[in-house]
C-alpha cells in the first residue's frame, strides 16, 4: 500500500468472520494505531441481511444501500470482501474495486483460486494491493 497514514475501510459481508473483524478493529483501534502509526476508520459496512441479529452495534449511517457502492465511493481506500463464492456479488465487488483503484482484502479462497492471476494483474495495473 502507499505511504498514506489514514485509511477509510468498507467491510462487505458481516457473517461470522465479517462481524468478528468489525468487532476486533473497533475494539483494538487504538492499539493498532499505536503499533502501526496508521489510523483507520470503518466508514461503511454492507451485508445481505441488514436485519440479522449480530453481537455488534453498527451506526445506521455506516450501512450502504448497495454493496457495490463500496467499490466506487470516493471516501473508501480499502474494501474488505467477506461475501464468499467465486462468482456473483463477490466477483463483481472485487473486480470493480480494483478497477476503481481501491485496495482489496479478501478471505475468499474460491475467488482467488479461480481469478487470482487476473485480479493480481488488475491490481498491479491500477497500483493497488490485493491481499488475501
Short mmCIF file of N, CA, C and O in Angstrom, two decimals:
data_model
loop_
_atom_site.label_atom_id
_atom_site.label_comp_id
_atom_site.label_asym_id
_atom_site.label_seq_id
_atom_site.Cartn_x
_atom_site.Cartn_y
_atom_site.Cartn_z
N UNK A 1 0.83 -1.18 0.00
CA UNK A 1 0.00 0.00 0.00
C UNK A 1 0.88 1.25 0.00
O UNK A 1 2.03 1.18 0.37
N UNK A 2 0.28 2.34 -0.38
CA UNK A 2 1.04 3.58 -0.41
C UNK A 2 1.37 4.05 1.01
O UNK A 2 1.00 3.43 1.97
N UNK A 3 2.05 5.15 1.12
CA UNK A 3 2.53 5.64 2.40
C UNK A 3 1.49 6.44 3.16
O UNK A 3 1.81 7.10 4.13
N UNK A 4 0.28 6.40 2.74
CA UNK A 4 -0.81 7.10 3.40
C UNK A 4 -0.94 6.59 4.84
O UNK A 4 -0.78 5.41 5.10
N UNK A 5 -1.26 7.47 5.75
CA UNK A 5 -1.35 7.10 7.16
C UNK A 5 -2.79 7.02 7.66
O UNK A 5 -3.03 6.61 8.78
N UNK A 6 -3.75 7.44 6.86
CA UNK A 6 -5.16 7.37 7.23
C UNK A 6 -5.91 6.61 6.15
O UNK A 6 -5.80 6.96 4.97
N UNK A 7 -6.66 5.60 6.56
CA UNK A 7 -7.40 4.79 5.61
C UNK A 7 -8.86 4.69 6.00
O UNK A 7 -9.18 4.52 7.17
N UNK A 8 -9.73 4.77 5.01
CA UNK A 8 -11.15 4.54 5.21
C UNK A 8 -11.48 3.16 4.64
O UNK A 8 -11.10 2.84 3.52
N UNK A 9 -12.18 2.39 5.44
CA UNK A 9 -12.44 0.99 5.12
C UNK A 9 -13.93 0.75 4.93
O UNK A 9 -14.75 1.31 5.65
N UNK A 10 -14.25 -0.14 3.99
CA UNK A 10 -15.61 -0.67 3.85
C UNK A 10 -15.52 -2.18 4.03
O UNK A 10 -14.70 -2.83 3.38
N UNK A 11 -16.32 -2.72 4.91
CA UNK A 11 -16.40 -4.18 5.11
C UNK A 11 -17.70 -4.65 4.46
O UNK A 11 -18.79 -4.22 4.84
N UNK A 12 -17.57 -5.53 3.48
CA UNK A 12 -18.73 -6.07 2.78
C UNK A 12 -18.83 -7.55 3.09
O UNK A 12 -17.98 -8.35 2.69
N UNK A 13 -19.87 -7.90 3.83
CA UNK A 13 -20.07 -9.26 4.31
C UNK A 13 -19.90 -9.28 5.82
O UNK A 13 -18.80 -9.11 6.32
N UNK A 14 -21.00 -9.42 6.54
CA UNK A 14 -20.95 -9.39 8.00
C UNK A 14 -21.46 -10.70 8.61
O UNK A 14 -22.25 -10.69 9.54
N UNK A 15 -20.97 -11.79 8.05
CA UNK A 15 -21.26 -13.09 8.66
C UNK A 15 -20.37 -13.26 9.87
O UNK A 15 -19.98 -12.28 10.52
N UNK A 16 -20.00 -14.49 10.19
CA UNK A 16 -19.15 -14.74 11.36
C UNK A 16 -17.82 -14.00 11.27
O UNK A 16 -17.41 -13.33 12.22
N UNK A 17 -17.15 -14.12 10.15
CA UNK A 17 -15.82 -13.50 10.00
C UNK A 17 -15.94 -11.98 9.93
O UNK A 17 -15.21 -11.26 10.61
N UNK A 18 -16.84 -11.47 9.13
CA UNK A 18 -17.01 -10.03 9.00
C UNK A 18 -17.39 -9.36 10.31
O UNK A 18 -16.86 -8.30 10.65
N UNK A 19 -18.29 -9.99 11.06
CA UNK A 19 -18.70 -9.43 12.35
C UNK A 19 -17.55 -9.43 13.34
O UNK A 19 -17.35 -8.46 14.07
N UNK A 20 -16.80 -10.52 13.36
CA UNK A 20 -15.65 -10.59 14.27
C UNK A 20 -14.59 -9.57 13.88
O UNK A 20 -13.97 -8.95 14.74
N UNK A 21 -14.36 -9.40 12.59
CA UNK A 21 -13.39 -8.42 12.14
C UNK A 21 -13.82 -7.01 12.56
O UNK A 21 -13.01 -6.24 13.08
N UNK A 22 -15.08 -6.69 12.34
CA UNK A 22 -15.60 -5.37 12.74
C UNK A 22 -15.38 -5.15 14.24
O UNK A 22 -14.89 -4.10 14.65
N UNK A 23 -15.74 -6.14 15.01
CA UNK A 23 -15.59 -6.06 16.47
C UNK A 23 -14.12 -5.88 16.86
O UNK A 23 -13.78 -5.05 17.70
N UNK A 24 -13.25 -6.66 16.24
CA UNK A 24 -11.82 -6.61 16.54
C UNK A 24 -11.23 -5.24 16.18
O UNK A 24 -10.50 -4.65 16.97
N UNK A 25 -11.53 -4.76 14.98
CA UNK A 25 -10.97 -3.48 14.55
C UNK A 25 -11.46 -2.32 15.41
O UNK A 25 -10.69 -1.41 15.71
N UNK A 26 -12.72 -2.34 15.81
CA UNK A 26 -13.22 -1.26 16.64
C UNK A 26 -12.68 -1.36 18.07
O UNK A 26 -12.33 -0.34 18.66
N UNK A 27 -12.57 -2.56 18.58
CA UNK A 27 -12.09 -2.76 19.95
C UNK A 27 -10.60 -2.42 20.10
O UNK A 27 -10.18 -1.85 21.09
N UNK A 28 -9.81 -2.79 19.11
CA UNK A 28 -8.35 -2.62 19.19
C UNK A 28 -7.82 -1.46 18.33
O UNK A 28 -6.63 -1.41 18.04
N UNK A 29 -8.68 -0.55 17.95
CA UNK A 29 -8.28 0.54 17.06
C UNK A 29 -7.08 1.32 17.60
O UNK A 29 -6.12 1.57 16.87
N UNK A 30 -7.12 1.70 18.85
CA UNK A 30 -6.02 2.49 19.43
C UNK A 30 -4.72 1.69 19.48
O UNK A 30 -3.64 2.23 19.20
N UNK A 31 -4.80 0.44 19.81
CA UNK A 31 -3.63 -0.42 19.86
C UNK A 31 -3.01 -0.60 18.46
O UNK A 31 -1.80 -0.52 18.30
N UNK A 32 -3.86 -0.80 17.47
CA UNK A 32 -3.40 -0.95 16.08
C UNK A 32 -2.75 0.35 15.62
O UNK A 32 -1.68 0.33 15.01
N UNK A 33 -3.35 1.47 15.94
CA UNK A 33 -2.81 2.78 15.56
C UNK A 33 -1.42 2.98 16.17
O UNK A 33 -0.49 3.42 15.51
N UNK A 34 -1.30 2.63 17.45
CA UNK A 34 -0.03 2.80 18.15
C UNK A 34 1.07 1.91 17.55
O UNK A 34 2.19 2.35 17.34
N UNK A 35 0.74 0.67 17.22
CA UNK A 35 1.72 -0.28 16.70
C UNK A 35 2.12 0.01 15.25
O UNK A 35 3.24 -0.25 14.85
N UNK A 36 1.19 0.53 14.47
CA UNK A 36 1.44 0.70 13.03
C UNK A 36 1.62 2.16 12.61
O UNK A 36 1.96 2.42 11.45
N UNK A 37 1.35 3.08 13.52
CA UNK A 37 1.40 4.51 13.20
C UNK A 37 0.47 4.83 12.03
O UNK A 37 0.76 5.66 11.18
N UNK A 38 -0.64 4.11 11.98
CA UNK A 38 -1.63 4.25 10.93
C UNK A 38 -3.01 4.39 11.55
O UNK A 38 -3.35 3.67 12.48
N UNK A 39 -3.79 5.31 11.03
CA UNK A 39 -5.14 5.49 11.53
C UNK A 39 -6.12 4.97 10.48
O UNK A 39 -5.89 5.10 9.29
N UNK A 40 -7.22 4.40 10.93
CA UNK A 40 -8.24 3.92 10.00
C UNK A 40 -9.61 4.17 10.59
O UNK A 40 -9.77 4.32 11.80
N UNK A 41 -10.57 4.22 9.70
CA UNK A 41 -11.96 4.32 10.11
C UNK A 41 -12.78 3.36 9.27
O UNK A 41 -12.61 3.30 8.05
N UNK A 42 -13.64 2.60 9.92
CA UNK A 42 -14.59 1.77 9.18
C UNK A 42 -15.73 2.70 8.79
O UNK A 42 -16.58 3.04 9.61
N UNK A 43 -15.70 3.15 7.55
CA UNK A 43 -16.68 4.13 7.07
C UNK A 43 -18.02 3.50 6.75
O UNK A 43 -19.06 4.08 7.02
N UNK A 44 -17.95 2.30 6.12
CA UNK A 44 -19.18 1.67 5.66
C UNK A 44 -19.14 0.16 5.88
O UNK A 44 -18.07 -0.44 5.90
N UNK A 45 -20.33 -0.41 5.99
CA UNK A 45 -20.49 -1.86 6.04
C UNK A 45 -21.66 -2.22 5.12
O UNK A 45 -22.51 -1.38 4.80
N UNK A 46 -21.68 -3.48 4.74
CA UNK A 46 -22.78 -3.98 3.93
C UNK A 46 -22.94 -5.47 4.20
O UNK A 46 -21.96 -6.17 4.44
N UNK A 47 -24.18 -5.92 4.18
CA UNK A 47 -24.47 -7.34 4.36
C UNK A 47 -25.76 -7.67 3.63
O UNK A 47 -26.60 -6.79 3.41
N UNK A 48 -25.91 -8.92 3.27
CA UNK A 48 -27.10 -9.36 2.55
C UNK A 48 -28.36 -9.11 3.39
O UNK A 48 -29.35 -8.63 2.90
N UNK A 49 -28.27 -9.43 4.68
CA UNK A 49 -29.41 -9.26 5.57
C UNK A 49 -29.06 -8.24 6.65
O UNK A 49 -28.41 -8.55 7.63
N UNK A 50 -29.52 -7.03 6.45
CA UNK A 50 -29.24 -5.94 7.37
C UNK A 50 -29.91 -6.17 8.74
O UNK A 50 -29.42 -5.71 9.76
N UNK A 51 -31.00 -6.91 8.76
CA UNK A 51 -31.77 -7.13 9.99
C UNK A 51 -31.26 -8.29 10.83
O UNK A 51 -31.72 -8.48 11.95
N UNK A 52 -30.33 -9.06 10.31
CA UNK A 52 -29.81 -10.23 11.03
C UNK A 52 -29.26 -9.83 12.41
O UNK A 52 -28.63 -8.79 12.55
N UNK A 53 -29.52 -10.66 13.39
CA UNK A 53 -29.03 -10.39 14.74
C UNK A 53 -27.53 -10.64 14.78
O UNK A 53 -27.03 -11.69 14.43
N UNK A 54 -26.80 -9.60 15.20
CA UNK A 54 -25.34 -9.68 15.32
C UNK A 54 -24.96 -9.19 16.71
O UNK A 54 -25.66 -8.39 17.30
N UNK A 55 -23.82 -9.63 17.21
CA UNK A 55 -23.36 -9.21 18.52
C UNK A 55 -22.51 -7.94 18.45
O UNK A 55 -21.57 -7.78 19.20
N UNK A 56 -22.84 -7.08 17.51
CA UNK A 56 -22.12 -5.82 17.35
C UNK A 56 -23.14 -4.71 17.13
O UNK A 56 -24.24 -4.95 16.64
N UNK A 57 -22.75 -3.52 17.49
CA UNK A 57 -23.60 -2.35 17.29
C UNK A 57 -22.99 -1.51 16.18
O UNK A 57 -21.85 -1.07 16.29
N UNK A 58 -23.77 -1.31 15.12
CA UNK A 58 -23.29 -0.54 13.97
C UNK A 58 -24.23 0.63 13.74
O UNK A 58 -25.44 0.45 13.61
N UNK A 59 -23.66 1.81 13.68
CA UNK A 59 -24.42 3.02 13.41
C UNK A 59 -25.14 2.89 12.07
O UNK A 59 -24.55 2.46 11.08
N UNK A 60 -26.39 3.28 12.02
CA UNK A 60 -27.19 3.18 10.79
C UNK A 60 -26.58 3.94 9.62
O UNK A 60 -26.75 3.56 8.47
N UNK A 61 -25.84 5.00 9.89
CA UNK A 61 -25.22 5.81 8.84
C UNK A 61 -24.11 5.06 8.12
O UNK A 61 -23.70 5.45 7.03
N UNK A 62 -23.58 4.00 8.74
CA UNK A 62 -22.48 3.24 8.12
C UNK A 62 -22.97 2.25 7.07
O UNK A 62 -22.18 1.76 6.28
N UNK A 63 -24.25 1.94 7.08
CA UNK A 63 -24.77 0.93 6.15
C UNK A 63 -24.90 1.46 4.73
O UNK A 63 -25.51 2.51 4.52
N UNK A 64 -24.34 0.74 3.79
CA UNK A 64 -24.50 1.07 2.38
C UNK A 64 -25.86 0.55 1.90
O UNK A 64 -26.29 -0.52 2.33
N UNK A 65 -26.49 1.28 1.01
CA UNK A 65 -27.75 0.80 0.43
C UNK A 65 -27.49 -0.39 -0.50
O UNK A 65 -28.27 -1.32 -0.58
N UNK A 66 -26.36 -0.33 -1.20
CA UNK A 66 -25.98 -1.38 -2.14
C UNK A 66 -24.49 -1.67 -1.96
O UNK A 66 -23.68 -0.74 -1.97
N UNK A 67 -24.13 -2.92 -1.81
CA UNK A 67 -22.74 -3.32 -1.53
C UNK A 67 -21.75 -2.77 -2.56
O UNK A 67 -20.60 -2.46 -2.24
N UNK A 68 -22.16 -2.63 -3.81
CA UNK A 68 -21.25 -2.23 -4.88
C UNK A 68 -20.79 -0.78 -4.69
O UNK A 68 -19.75 -0.38 -5.22
N UNK A 69 -21.52 0.01 -3.90
CA UNK A 69 -21.12 1.38 -3.60
C UNK A 69 -19.73 1.44 -2.97
O UNK A 69 -19.01 2.43 -3.14
N UNK A 70 -19.35 0.40 -2.25
CA UNK A 70 -18.02 0.37 -1.62
C UNK A 70 -16.91 0.47 -2.66
O UNK A 70 -15.86 1.05 -2.40
N UNK A 71 -17.15 -0.05 -3.84
CA UNK A 71 -16.12 -0.06 -4.88
C UNK A 71 -16.00 1.25 -5.64
O UNK A 71 -15.02 1.45 -6.37
N UNK A 72 -16.96 2.14 -5.47
CA UNK A 72 -16.93 3.40 -6.22
C UNK A 72 -16.93 4.63 -5.34
O UNK A 72 -16.72 5.73 -5.82
N UNK A 73 -17.18 4.46 -4.06
CA UNK A 73 -17.28 5.61 -3.16
C UNK A 73 -15.92 6.30 -3.04
O UNK A 73 -14.92 5.67 -2.76
N UNK A 74 -15.88 7.62 -3.24
CA UNK A 74 -14.59 8.34 -3.23
C UNK A 74 -13.89 8.34 -1.86
O UNK A 74 -12.67 8.51 -1.81
N UNK A 75 -14.62 8.13 -0.78
CA UNK A 75 -14.01 8.14 0.55
C UNK A 75 -13.40 6.80 0.97
O UNK A 75 -12.79 6.71 2.02
N UNK A 76 -13.57 5.77 0.17
CA UNK A 76 -13.08 4.44 0.55
C UNK A 76 -11.71 4.18 -0.07
O UNK A 76 -11.52 4.36 -1.26
N UNK A 77 -10.78 3.75 0.78
CA UNK A 77 -9.43 3.37 0.34
C UNK A 77 -9.28 1.86 0.25
O UNK A 77 -8.59 1.34 -0.63
N UNK A 78 -9.89 1.14 1.21
CA UNK A 78 -9.74 -0.31 1.30
C UNK A 78 -11.11 -0.96 1.36
O UNK A 78 -11.94 -0.60 2.20
N UNK A 79 -11.32 -1.94 0.49
CA UNK A 79 -12.55 -2.74 0.51
C UNK A 79 -12.19 -4.12 1.04
O UNK A 79 -11.30 -4.78 0.50
N UNK A 80 -12.87 -4.53 2.09
CA UNK A 80 -12.67 -5.87 2.65
C UNK A 80 -13.86 -6.71 2.22
O UNK A 80 -14.99 -6.47 2.66
N UNK A 81 -13.61 -7.68 1.35
CA UNK A 81 -14.66 -8.53 0.80
C UNK A 81 -14.73 -9.81 1.61
O UNK A 81 -13.77 -10.58 1.64
N UNK A 82 -15.88 -10.05 2.25
CA UNK A 82 -16.08 -11.27 3.03
C UNK A 82 -17.43 -11.90 2.67
O UNK A 82 -18.11 -12.46 3.52
N UNK A 83 -17.78 -11.82 1.39
CA UNK A 83 -19.04 -12.37 0.91
C UNK A 83 -18.91 -13.86 0.66
O UNK A 83 -19.75 -14.66 1.06
N UNK A 84 -17.85 -14.24 -0.04
CA UNK A 84 -17.64 -15.65 -0.39
C UNK A 84 -18.14 -15.98 -1.78
O UNK A 84 -18.93 -15.24 -2.37
N UNK A 85 -17.65 -17.08 -2.30
CA UNK A 85 -18.04 -17.54 -3.63
C UNK A 85 -17.18 -16.93 -4.72
O UNK A 85 -16.67 -15.83 -4.57
N UNK A 86 -17.03 -17.67 -5.80
CA UNK A 86 -16.15 -17.20 -6.88
C UNK A 86 -16.89 -16.41 -7.95
O UNK A 86 -16.28 -15.87 -8.85
N UNK A 87 -18.19 -16.35 -7.85
CA UNK A 87 -18.99 -15.63 -8.85
C UNK A 87 -19.92 -14.65 -8.15
O UNK A 87 -19.87 -14.50 -6.94
N UNK A 88 -20.76 -14.02 -8.90
CA UNK A 88 -21.79 -13.15 -8.33
C UNK A 88 -21.24 -11.92 -7.63
O UNK A 88 -20.28 -11.30 -8.10
N UNK A 89 -21.85 -11.55 -6.50
CA UNK A 89 -21.50 -10.30 -5.82
C UNK A 89 -20.02 -10.18 -5.44
O UNK A 89 -19.44 -9.10 -5.60
N UNK A 90 -19.42 -11.25 -4.96
CA UNK A 90 -18.01 -11.18 -4.55
C UNK A 90 -17.11 -10.84 -5.73
O UNK A 90 -16.26 -9.95 -5.65
N UNK A 91 -17.31 -11.52 -6.83
CA UNK A 91 -16.51 -11.28 -8.04
C UNK A 91 -16.71 -9.84 -8.52
O UNK A 91 -15.75 -9.12 -8.81
N UNK A 92 -17.95 -9.42 -8.61
CA UNK A 92 -18.28 -8.08 -9.09
C UNK A 92 -17.63 -7.01 -8.19
O UNK A 92 -17.04 -6.04 -8.68
N UNK A 93 -17.72 -7.20 -6.88
CA UNK A 93 -17.17 -6.24 -5.94
C UNK A 93 -15.66 -6.13 -6.05
O UNK A 93 -15.11 -5.02 -6.13
N UNK A 94 -14.97 -7.25 -6.09
CA UNK A 94 -13.51 -7.23 -6.12
C UNK A 94 -12.99 -6.66 -7.44
O UNK A 94 -12.11 -5.79 -7.45
N UNK A 95 -13.53 -7.11 -8.55
CA UNK A 95 -13.10 -6.57 -9.84
C UNK A 95 -13.37 -5.07 -9.92
O UNK A 95 -12.50 -4.29 -10.33
N UNK A 96 -14.56 -4.65 -9.51
CA UNK A 96 -14.93 -3.23 -9.55
C UNK A 96 -14.02 -2.39 -8.65
O UNK A 96 -13.62 -1.29 -9.02
N UNK A 97 -13.73 -2.90 -7.47
CA UNK A 97 -12.89 -2.18 -6.51
C UNK A 97 -11.50 -1.95 -7.07
O UNK A 97 -10.96 -0.85 -7.01
N UNK A 98 -10.91 -3.00 -7.63
CA UNK A 98 -9.57 -2.88 -8.20
C UNK A 98 -9.56 -1.92 -9.39
O UNK A 98 -8.64 -1.11 -9.54
N UNK A 99 -10.57 -2.02 -10.24
CA UNK A 99 -10.66 -1.12 -11.39
C UNK A 99 -10.77 0.34 -10.95
O UNK A 99 -10.31 1.24 -11.64
N UNK A 100 -11.38 0.56 -9.78
CA UNK A 100 -11.57 1.91 -9.26
C UNK A 100 -10.48 2.31 -8.27
O UNK A 100 -10.67 3.21 -7.45
N UNK A 101 -9.35 1.59 -8.34
CA UNK A 101 -8.15 1.92 -7.56
C UNK A 101 -8.36 1.87 -6.05
O UNK A 101 -7.88 2.70 -5.30
N UNK A 102 -9.10 0.85 -5.62
CA UNK A 102 -9.29 0.59 -4.19
C UNK A 102 -8.43 -0.63 -3.84
O UNK A 102 -8.39 -1.62 -4.59
N UNK A 103 -7.75 -0.58 -2.70
CA UNK A 103 -7.06 -1.75 -2.21
C UNK A 103 -8.13 -2.76 -1.80
O UNK A 103 -9.20 -2.37 -1.32
N UNK A 104 -7.82 -4.05 -1.98
CA UNK A 104 -8.80 -5.09 -1.63
C UNK A 104 -8.15 -6.11 -0.72
O UNK A 104 -7.02 -6.56 -0.96
N UNK A 105 -8.89 -6.47 0.33
CA UNK A 105 -8.52 -7.58 1.21
C UNK A 105 -9.67 -8.56 1.15
O UNK A 105 -10.84 -8.18 1.28
N UNK A 106 -9.35 -9.84 0.95
CA UNK A 106 -10.39 -10.85 0.87
C UNK A 106 -9.96 -12.14 1.56
O UNK A 106 -8.77 -12.46 1.60
N UNK A 107 -10.93 -12.85 2.08
CA UNK A 107 -10.69 -14.17 2.64
C UNK A 107 -11.29 -15.23 1.71
O UNK A 107 -11.47 -16.38 2.09
N UNK A 108 -11.57 -14.83 0.48
CA UNK A 108 -12.30 -15.65 -0.46
C UNK A 108 -11.37 -16.55 -1.28
O UNK A 108 -10.86 -16.16 -2.33
N UNK A 109 -11.17 -17.75 -0.78
CA UNK A 109 -10.25 -18.70 -1.45
C UNK A 109 -10.75 -19.11 -2.83
O UNK A 109 -9.97 -19.24 -3.76
N UNK A 110 -12.05 -19.28 -2.98
CA UNK A 110 -12.61 -19.70 -4.27
C UNK A 110 -12.36 -18.63 -5.33
O UNK A 110 -11.96 -18.95 -6.46
N UNK A 111 -12.56 -17.39 -4.98
CA UNK A 111 -12.35 -16.29 -5.92
C UNK A 111 -10.88 -16.19 -6.33
O UNK A 111 -10.56 -16.04 -7.51
N UNK A 112 -9.99 -16.30 -5.36
CA UNK A 112 -8.55 -16.22 -5.64
C UNK A 112 -8.10 -17.42 -6.48
O UNK A 112 -7.30 -17.27 -7.41
N UNK A 113 -8.61 -18.60 -6.17
CA UNK A 113 -8.24 -19.79 -6.94
C UNK A 113 -8.66 -19.65 -8.40
O UNK A 113 -7.91 -20.02 -9.31
N UNK A 114 -9.83 -19.10 -8.63
CA UNK A 114 -10.36 -19.01 -9.99
C UNK A 114 -9.83 -17.79 -10.76
O UNK A 114 -9.55 -17.88 -11.95
N UNK A 115 -9.70 -16.65 -10.08
CA UNK A 115 -9.37 -15.41 -10.77
C UNK A 115 -8.12 -14.71 -10.23
O UNK A 115 -7.86 -13.55 -10.58
N UNK A 116 -7.36 -15.38 -9.39
CA UNK A 116 -6.21 -14.77 -8.74
C UNK A 116 -5.23 -14.09 -9.68
O UNK A 116 -4.80 -12.96 -9.43
N UNK A 117 -4.86 -14.76 -10.76
CA UNK A 117 -3.90 -14.18 -11.71
C UNK A 117 -4.46 -12.91 -12.35
O UNK A 117 -3.77 -11.88 -12.43
N UNK A 118 -5.69 -12.96 -12.80
CA UNK A 118 -6.32 -11.81 -13.43
C UNK A 118 -6.45 -10.66 -12.43
O UNK A 118 -6.17 -9.50 -12.77
N UNK A 119 -6.86 -10.98 -11.21
CA UNK A 119 -7.01 -9.95 -10.19
C UNK A 119 -5.66 -9.32 -9.83
O UNK A 119 -5.57 -8.11 -9.66
N UNK A 120 -4.63 -10.15 -9.74
CA UNK A 120 -3.29 -9.63 -9.42
C UNK A 120 -2.81 -8.66 -10.50
O UNK A 120 -2.24 -7.61 -10.19
N UNK A 121 -3.03 -9.01 -11.75
CA UNK A 121 -2.63 -8.14 -12.86
C UNK A 121 -3.42 -6.83 -12.83
O UNK A 121 -2.86 -5.75 -13.07
N UNK A 122 -4.69 -6.92 -12.53
CA UNK A 122 -5.54 -5.73 -12.45
C UNK A 122 -5.08 -4.82 -11.30
O UNK A 122 -5.01 -3.60 -11.46
N UNK A 123 -4.75 -5.41 -10.17
CA UNK A 123 -4.26 -4.64 -9.02
C UNK A 123 -2.95 -3.95 -9.37
O UNK A 123 -2.76 -2.76 -9.09
N UNK A 124 -2.04 -4.69 -10.00
CA UNK A 124 -0.75 -4.12 -10.39
C UNK A 124 -0.94 -2.97 -11.39
O UNK A 124 -0.31 -1.91 -11.26
N UNK A 125 -1.80 -3.18 -12.36
CA UNK A 125 -2.07 -2.16 -13.38
C UNK A 125 -2.57 -0.86 -12.73
O UNK A 125 -2.22 0.24 -13.16
N UNK A 126 -3.40 -0.99 -11.70
CA UNK A 126 -4.00 0.18 -11.04
C UNK A 126 -3.25 0.62 -9.79
O UNK A 126 -3.74 1.49 -9.06
N UNK A 127 -2.08 0.01 -9.56
CA UNK A 127 -1.20 0.39 -8.45
C UNK A 127 -1.89 0.33 -7.09
O UNK A 127 -1.78 1.24 -6.27
N UNK A 128 -2.64 -0.76 -6.89
CA UNK A 128 -3.27 -1.03 -5.60
C UNK A 128 -2.91 -2.43 -5.16
O UNK A 128 -2.42 -3.24 -5.95
N UNK A 129 -3.17 -2.72 -3.90
CA UNK A 129 -2.85 -4.05 -3.37
C UNK A 129 -4.07 -4.95 -3.38
O UNK A 129 -5.19 -4.51 -3.11
N UNK A 130 -3.81 -6.23 -3.64
CA UNK A 130 -4.78 -7.29 -3.48
C UNK A 130 -4.21 -8.21 -2.42
O UNK A 130 -3.19 -8.85 -2.65
N UNK A 131 -4.83 -8.23 -1.27
CA UNK A 131 -4.33 -9.05 -0.14
C UNK A 131 -5.34 -10.15 0.14
O UNK A 131 -6.56 -9.93 0.10
N UNK A 132 -4.83 -11.35 0.41
CA UNK A 132 -5.72 -12.47 0.72
C UNK A 132 -5.07 -13.41 1.70
O UNK A 132 -3.90 -13.35 1.93
#
